[in-house]
Amino acid sequence: MTQKREWTQEDDDIIAMMVMDANREGKTNAVYTAIAAELGVDNPDCVRKRARELGLPNVRLNVQATDRQESRDYSLETLHIESEGMIATADLHEPHIHREHFYEFLNEAQGYDQAIVGDIDNGDFFSHFSKRAYPDASDDPEVALRCSVEDISLMAEVAKYANKRIYLIPGNHDFRKPAATNGGIGVWYGLQLALEKSLGDMVVFSSQPVATLNSDWVLIHPDAYRPTPGSVARSFAGVYEKNVLLGHSHITNLSFNPAGRLCIDVGGLVDERRESYRYYGAKPYGQWVNGWAIITPSGYTVHACGTKPILAN
């Protein structure tokens, strides 16, 4: 019987460094095997599981998702955003968006660049949840695409008056399995075709589920989930040594990692009453709380819907 490995901080640092390098450079072949060899671990799957426990992206699946759009020439370079003020949310899960919360977000967005940090639509490439959600007709990719285009166009109406931009970062639900599209294009690719034609360079697409904001923030939508609010964000703050704004958790939360980095979860704008997978099985996923954050050079605001904003300067 193989003895369970006790992971050290040095092990975790090596795993994090090599996984993020592979994710950034697109070098995904046998990445966990290479890490296992570096650490002297016999089974690469143990490394993969440890990477997931640390909240690191699943390198192989993230890159497969972006490479699936074969007719696009995606760059593997991380998107770097410079902004004097940004409002960021995540997890719209079109067409299951919460309309009232979305209109609140638009009202707050005036004068800021805007970002959606993953899961614009309710599709799927590597999340098992979409299999459970089908055959719900409202999860039809064409419906999701139409709703996504309409709502991002509304965001653009707000952005254009202050000459601001909209940044879209993909999440785990933004790429569907080919069978789910009935041979059609995925929502993420369809969004680019539609919005680049109608809005031009006002909308900027990231090719990866991670982007940097100015010199001190990372915006990321991982495919790892933990029910403890802020846990995944704090892990990434240690990996990047930057402040982190994270989508995917569906829980708006503010915390700090041991080094004092800001760790913000933005719960997004999904209407959980319409999300079929929210009620699948008995596994606890925590109480969902929609929200967004505003980041400026002078401070930040975290807005959790239904509560008073959390302010800092």
Short mmCIF file of C-alpha atoms in Angstrom, two decimals:
data_model
loop_
_atom_site.label_atom_id
_atom_site.label_comp_id
_atom_site.label_asym_id
_atom_site.label_seq_id
_atom_site.Cartn_x
_atom_site.Cartn_y
_atom_site.Cartn_z
CA MET A 1 0.00 0.00 0.00
CA THR A 2 1.41 3.36 -1.06
CA GLN A 3 1.86 5.85 1.78
CA LYS A 4 -0.03 9.11 1.28
CA ARG A 5 2.31 11.99 0.52
CA GLU A 6 2.45 14.89 2.93
CA TRP A 7 2.70 17.95 0.70
CA THR A 8 5.10 20.70 1.79
CA GLN A 9 4.98 24.39 0.98
CA GLU A 10 7.92 23.87 -1.37
CA ASP A 11 5.96 21.12 -3.19
CA ASP A 12 2.97 23.41 -3.55
CA ASP A 13 5.13 26.26 -4.86
CA ILE A 14 6.67 24.00 -7.51
CA ILE A 15 3.26 22.65 -8.56
CA ALA A 16 1.81 26.15 -8.78
CA MET A 17 4.75 27.52 -10.76
CA MET A 18 4.83 24.67 -13.29
CA VAL A 19 1.05 24.54 -13.73
CA MET A 20 0.75 28.28 -14.31
CA ASP A 21 3.73 28.25 -16.70
CA ALA A 22 2.09 25.45 -18.67
CA ASN A 23 -1.22 27.31 -18.73
CA ARG A 24 0.43 30.53 -19.91
CA GLU A 25 2.63 28.92 -22.57
CA GLY A 26 0.20 26.25 -23.77
CA LYS A 27 2.71 23.46 -23.09
CA THR A 28 0.24 20.91 -21.82
CA ASN A 29 1.68 17.58 -22.94
CA ALA A 30 2.46 15.45 -19.90
CA VAL A 31 2.62 18.50 -17.62
CA TYR A 32 1.62 16.52 -14.52
CA THR A 33 4.12 13.79 -15.43
CA ALA A 34 6.85 16.44 -15.60
CA ILE A 35 5.85 17.83 -12.19
CA ALA A 36 5.76 14.34 -10.70
CA ALA A 37 9.28 13.69 -11.97
CA GLU A 38 10.47 16.98 -10.50
CA LEU A 39 9.00 16.10 -7.10
CA GLY A 40 9.87 12.39 -7.17
CA VAL A 41 6.21 11.33 -7.12
CA ASP A 42 5.39 7.99 -8.74
CA ASN A 43 1.81 8.75 -9.77
CA PRO A 44 1.20 11.95 -11.81
CA ASP A 45 -2.50 11.75 -10.94
CA CYS A 46 -1.59 12.57 -7.34
CA VAL A 47 -0.03 15.80 -8.60
CA ARG A 48 -3.12 16.61 -10.66
CA LYS A 49 -5.34 16.11 -7.60
CA ARG A 50 -3.08 18.28 -5.48
CA ALA A 51 -3.19 21.01 -8.13
CA ARG A 52 -6.97 20.94 -7.99
CA GLU A 53 -6.89 21.12 -4.17
CA LEU A 54 -4.77 24.26 -4.48
CA GLY A 55 -7.36 25.79 -6.80
CA LEU A 56 -5.07 25.83 -9.83
CA PRO A 57 -6.53 25.72 -13.36
CA ASN A 58 -6.87 22.36 -15.05
CA VAL A 59 -4.23 23.05 -17.70
CA ARG A 60 -5.17 20.35 -20.17
CA LEU A 61 -8.87 21.16 -20.18
CA ASN A 62 -8.49 24.94 -20.20
CA VAL A 63 -6.28 24.83 -23.27
CA GLN A 64 -8.44 22.21 -24.98
CA ALA A 65 -11.38 24.55 -24.60
CA THR A 66 -9.70 27.49 -26.30
CA ASP A 67 -8.09 25.30 -28.93
CA ARG A 68 -11.52 23.84 -29.78
CA GLN A 69 -12.27 26.95 -31.83
CA GLU A 70 -9.95 25.82 -34.62
CA SER A 71 -10.82 28.62 -37.04
CA ARG A 72 -9.70 31.31 -34.57
CA ASP A 73 -6.08 32.27 -34.16
CA TYR A 74 -5.98 32.57 -30.39
CA SER A 75 -2.92 34.00 -28.76
CA LEU A 76 -1.69 32.19 -25.68
CA GLU A 77 -0.42 35.45 -24.23
CA THR A 78 -2.18 36.62 -21.09
CA LEU A 79 -4.40 39.66 -21.59
CA HIS A 80 -2.98 42.70 -19.78
CA ILE A 81 -5.53 45.42 -18.99
CA GLU A 82 -4.72 49.02 -18.10
CA SER A 83 -7.65 50.85 -16.54
CA GLU A 84 -8.18 53.91 -14.35
CA GLY A 85 -11.34 52.35 -12.98
CA MET A 86 -13.04 49.01 -13.57
CA ILE A 87 -16.28 47.38 -12.47
CA ALA A 88 -16.13 43.60 -12.67
CA THR A 89 -18.66 40.84 -12.25
CA ALA A 90 -18.92 37.24 -13.44
CA ASP A 91 -21.22 34.26 -13.98
CA LEU A 92 -24.12 35.64 -15.99
CA HIS A 93 -25.01 32.10 -17.08
CA GLU A 94 -27.14 33.40 -19.94
CA PRO A 95 -30.03 33.04 -20.39
CA HIS A 96 -30.38 32.63 -16.59
CA ILE A 97 -29.25 36.16 -15.72
CA HIS A 98 -30.88 37.97 -12.79
CA ARG A 99 -32.47 40.96 -14.56
CA GLU A 100 -32.86 43.23 -11.53
CA HIS A 101 -29.29 42.68 -10.40
CA PHE A 102 -28.04 43.21 -13.97
CA TYR A 103 -29.77 46.60 -14.17
CA GLU A 104 -28.25 47.56 -10.81
CA PHE A 105 -24.86 46.64 -12.22
CA LEU A 106 -25.43 48.79 -15.33
CA ASN A 107 -26.36 51.74 -13.12
CA GLU A 108 -23.13 51.35 -11.13
CA ALA A 109 -21.05 50.84 -14.31
CA GLN A 110 -21.30 54.42 -15.55
CA GLY A 111 -17.83 55.88 -16.01
CA TYR A 112 -15.94 52.59 -15.62
CA ASP A 113 -14.43 49.96 -17.84
CA GLN A 114 -16.42 46.75 -17.42
CA ALA A 115 -15.35 43.10 -17.13
CA ILE A 116 -17.15 39.79 -17.00
CA VAL A 117 -14.83 37.26 -15.41
CA GLY A 118 -16.11 34.03 -16.92
CA ASP A 119 -19.29 32.02 -17.49
CA ILE A 120 -21.10 34.47 -19.70
CA ASP A 121 -23.40 31.69 -20.87
CA ASN A 122 -24.71 28.51 -19.31
CA GLY A 123 -22.93 26.24 -21.75
CA ASP A 124 -20.15 23.86 -20.98
CA PHE A 125 -16.95 22.33 -22.23
CA PHE A 126 -15.62 20.58 -19.18
CA SER A 127 -18.15 21.06 -16.39
CA HIS A 128 -20.29 18.00 -15.76
CA PHE A 129 -23.20 20.18 -14.69
CA SER A 130 -24.46 20.88 -18.23
CA LYS A 131 -25.18 17.19 -18.76
CA ARG A 132 -27.56 17.40 -15.82
CA ALA A 133 -29.12 20.64 -17.01
CA TYR A 134 -30.12 19.33 -20.44
CA PRO A 135 -32.61 18.92 -22.06
CA ASP A 136 -33.87 22.20 -20.62
CA ALA A 137 -34.86 24.20 -23.70
CA SER A 138 -33.63 27.43 -22.14
CA ASP A 139 -30.08 26.03 -22.27
CA ASP A 140 -30.18 26.03 -26.07
CA PRO A 141 -26.91 27.58 -27.34
CA GLU A 142 -28.76 29.81 -29.81
CA VAL A 143 -30.88 31.26 -26.99
CA ALA A 144 -27.80 31.78 -24.82
CA LEU A 145 -25.94 33.48 -27.67
CA ARG A 146 -28.82 35.83 -28.47
CA CYS A 147 -29.25 36.82 -24.82
CA SER A 148 -25.50 37.28 -24.36
CA VAL A 149 -25.26 39.59 -27.37
CA GLU A 150 -28.26 41.63 -26.24
CA ASP A 151 -27.00 42.12 -22.68
CA ILE A 152 -23.40 42.90 -23.61
CA SER A 153 -24.76 45.40 -26.11
CA LEU A 154 -26.59 47.07 -23.21
CA MET A 155 -23.29 47.20 -21.33
CA ALA A 156 -21.75 48.84 -24.39
CA GLU A 157 -24.46 51.52 -24.39
CA VAL A 158 -23.27 52.49 -20.91
CA ALA A 159 -19.57 52.23 -21.76
CA LYS A 160 -19.60 54.33 -24.92
CA TYR A 161 -20.62 57.58 -23.21
CA ALA A 162 -17.37 57.62 -21.21
CA ASN A 163 -15.27 56.03 -23.98
CA LYS A 164 -14.78 52.88 -21.90
CA ARG A 165 -14.24 49.25 -22.86
CA ILE A 166 -15.72 45.87 -21.99
CA TYR A 167 -13.41 42.95 -21.22
CA LEU A 168 -14.70 39.38 -21.53
CA ILE A 169 -12.79 36.52 -19.90
CA PRO A 170 -13.87 32.92 -20.56
CA GLY A 171 -14.96 30.53 -17.82
CA ASN A 172 -15.60 26.81 -17.62
CA HIS A 173 -19.17 27.16 -18.93
CA ASP A 174 -18.24 29.24 -21.97
CA PHE A 175 -17.30 26.26 -24.14
CA ARG A 176 -19.72 23.49 -25.00
CA LYS A 177 -19.08 19.91 -25.93
CA PRO A 178 -19.55 19.55 -29.72
CA ALA A 179 -22.61 17.31 -29.18
CA ALA A 180 -24.32 20.05 -27.20
CA THR A 181 -24.23 22.49 -30.12
CA ASN A 182 -25.61 20.01 -32.68
CA GLY A 183 -22.67 20.83 -34.91
CA GLY A 184 -23.05 24.59 -34.47
CA ILE A 185 -20.47 27.04 -33.19
CA GLY A 186 -20.06 27.53 -29.45
CA VAL A 187 -21.43 30.61 -27.71
CA TRP A 188 -17.98 32.06 -26.96
CA TYR A 189 -16.93 31.95 -30.61
CA GLY A 190 -20.34 33.22 -31.70
CA LEU A 191 -20.01 36.16 -29.32
CA GLN A 192 -16.77 37.20 -30.94
CA LEU A 193 -18.22 37.02 -34.43
CA ALA A 194 -21.27 39.06 -33.43
CA LEU A 195 -19.69 41.65 -31.13
CA GLU A 196 -16.54 42.32 -33.11
CA LYS A 197 -18.81 43.17 -36.03
CA SER A 198 -21.25 45.37 -34.08
CA LEU A 199 -19.01 46.91 -31.41
CA GLY A 200 -15.48 46.69 -32.83
CA ASP A 201 -12.62 47.22 -30.39
CA MET A 202 -14.94 48.41 -27.62
CA VAL A 203 -15.13 44.74 -26.59
CA VAL A 204 -11.89 42.89 -25.80
CA PHE A 205 -11.80 39.09 -25.56
CA SER A 206 -9.29 37.20 -23.45
CA SER A 207 -8.10 33.89 -24.89
CA GLN A 208 -7.52 32.44 -21.43
CA PRO A 209 -9.50 32.31 -18.18
CA VAL A 210 -7.03 34.73 -16.58
CA ALA A 211 -6.03 38.36 -17.20
CA THR A 212 -4.01 40.97 -15.34
CA LEU A 213 -5.31 44.41 -14.36
CA ASN A 214 -2.73 47.18 -14.11
CA SER A 215 0.31 45.98 -12.19
CA ASP A 216 -1.28 44.59 -9.06
CA TRP A 217 -4.43 42.59 -9.90
CA VAL A 218 -5.28 39.25 -11.47
CA LEU A 219 -8.77 38.54 -12.83
CA ILE A 220 -9.39 34.81 -13.04
CA HIS A 221 -12.13 32.24 -13.52
CA PRO A 222 -10.74 28.85 -12.44
CA ASP A 223 -12.49 25.52 -12.86
CA ALA A 224 -11.82 24.61 -9.22
CA TYR A 225 -14.48 25.13 -6.56
CA ARG A 226 -14.42 25.05 -2.77
CA PRO A 227 -17.45 25.75 -0.58
CA THR A 228 -15.37 27.93 1.77
CA PRO A 229 -15.75 31.56 0.57
CA GLY A 230 -12.45 33.11 -0.53
CA SER A 231 -10.43 29.91 -0.29
CA VAL A 232 -9.62 29.59 -4.00
CA ALA A 233 -8.97 33.33 -4.37
CA ARG A 234 -6.49 33.24 -1.50
CA SER A 235 -4.67 30.33 -3.14
CA PHE A 236 -4.28 32.27 -6.37
CA ALA A 237 -3.13 35.39 -4.53
CA GLY A 238 -0.24 33.28 -3.24
CA VAL A 239 0.50 31.88 -6.71
CA TYR A 240 0.54 35.23 -8.51
CA GLU A 241 1.68 37.39 -5.60
CA LYS A 242 -0.98 39.92 -6.62
CA ASN A 243 -4.45 40.92 -5.52
CA VAL A 244 -7.07 38.58 -7.00
CA LEU A 245 -10.58 39.12 -8.30
CA LEU A 246 -12.19 35.75 -8.92
CA GLY A 247 -15.32 34.47 -10.63
CA HIS A 248 -16.85 30.97 -10.43
CA SER A 249 -17.69 30.75 -6.73
CA HIS A 250 -21.13 32.44 -7.02
CA ILE A 251 -20.42 33.93 -3.58
CA THR A 252 -19.46 37.59 -3.19
CA ASN A 253 -16.75 37.77 -0.59
CA LEU A 254 -13.79 39.88 0.54
CA SER A 255 -10.80 38.39 2.34
CA PHE A 256 -7.01 38.65 2.57
CA ASN A 257 -4.33 36.01 2.14
CA PRO A 258 -1.56 35.61 4.75
CA ALA A 259 0.65 38.07 2.82
CA GLY A 260 -2.06 40.73 2.99
CA ARG A 261 -3.19 40.49 -0.65
CA LEU A 262 -6.79 41.43 -1.41
CA CYS A 263 -8.92 38.45 -2.44
CA ILE A 264 -12.31 39.32 -3.93
CA ASP A 265 -14.89 36.78 -5.07
CA VAL A 266 -17.55 38.36 -7.29
CA GLY A 267 -20.70 36.28 -7.06
CA GLY A 268 -21.93 37.34 -10.47
CA LEU A 269 -25.40 37.99 -11.81
CA VAL A 270 -27.06 34.60 -12.21
CA ASP A 271 -30.63 34.02 -11.10
CA GLU A 272 -30.21 30.85 -9.05
CA ARG A 273 -33.94 30.21 -9.17
CA ARG A 274 -33.48 29.39 -12.86
CA GLU A 275 -30.31 27.31 -12.51
CA SER A 276 -31.18 23.63 -12.74
CA TYR A 277 -27.81 22.39 -11.51
CA ARG A 278 -28.06 24.52 -8.35
CA TYR A 279 -30.54 22.01 -6.98
CA TYR A 280 -28.96 18.82 -8.25
CA GLY A 281 -28.21 16.36 -5.46
CA ALA A 282 -27.49 17.13 -1.83
CA LYS A 283 -23.89 18.39 -2.12
CA PRO A 284 -23.62 21.77 -0.39
CA TYR A 285 -22.29 24.60 -2.55
CA GLY A 286 -22.83 27.40 -0.08
CA GLN A 287 -25.32 30.25 -0.16
CA TRP A 288 -25.00 32.05 -3.48
CA VAL A 289 -24.67 35.83 -3.26
CA ASN A 290 -24.62 37.91 -6.44
CA GLY A 291 -22.36 40.92 -6.70
CA TRP A 292 -19.53 42.84 -8.32
CA ALA A 293 -16.50 44.93 -7.43
CA ILE A 294 -15.16 48.32 -8.48
CA ILE A 295 -11.38 48.73 -8.54
CA THR A 296 -9.68 52.12 -8.86
CA PRO A 297 -6.17 53.39 -8.07
CA SER A 298 -7.53 54.87 -4.81
CA GLY A 299 -9.37 51.83 -3.50
CA TYR A 300 -12.15 49.36 -4.11
CA THR A 301 -15.82 48.71 -3.50
CA VAL A 302 -17.30 45.22 -3.17
CA HIS A 303 -21.06 45.15 -3.70
CA ALA A 304 -22.98 42.08 -2.53
CA CYS A 305 -26.57 42.28 -3.76
CA GLY A 306 -29.00 42.74 -0.90
CA THR A 307 -26.37 44.12 1.49
CA LYS A 308 -24.50 47.37 2.05
CA PRO A 309 -21.33 47.82 -0.04
CA ILE A 310 -17.97 47.09 1.56
CA LEU A 311 -15.75 50.15 1.12
CA ALA A 312 -12.00 50.71 1.45
CA ASN A 313 -9.61 53.49 0.41
#
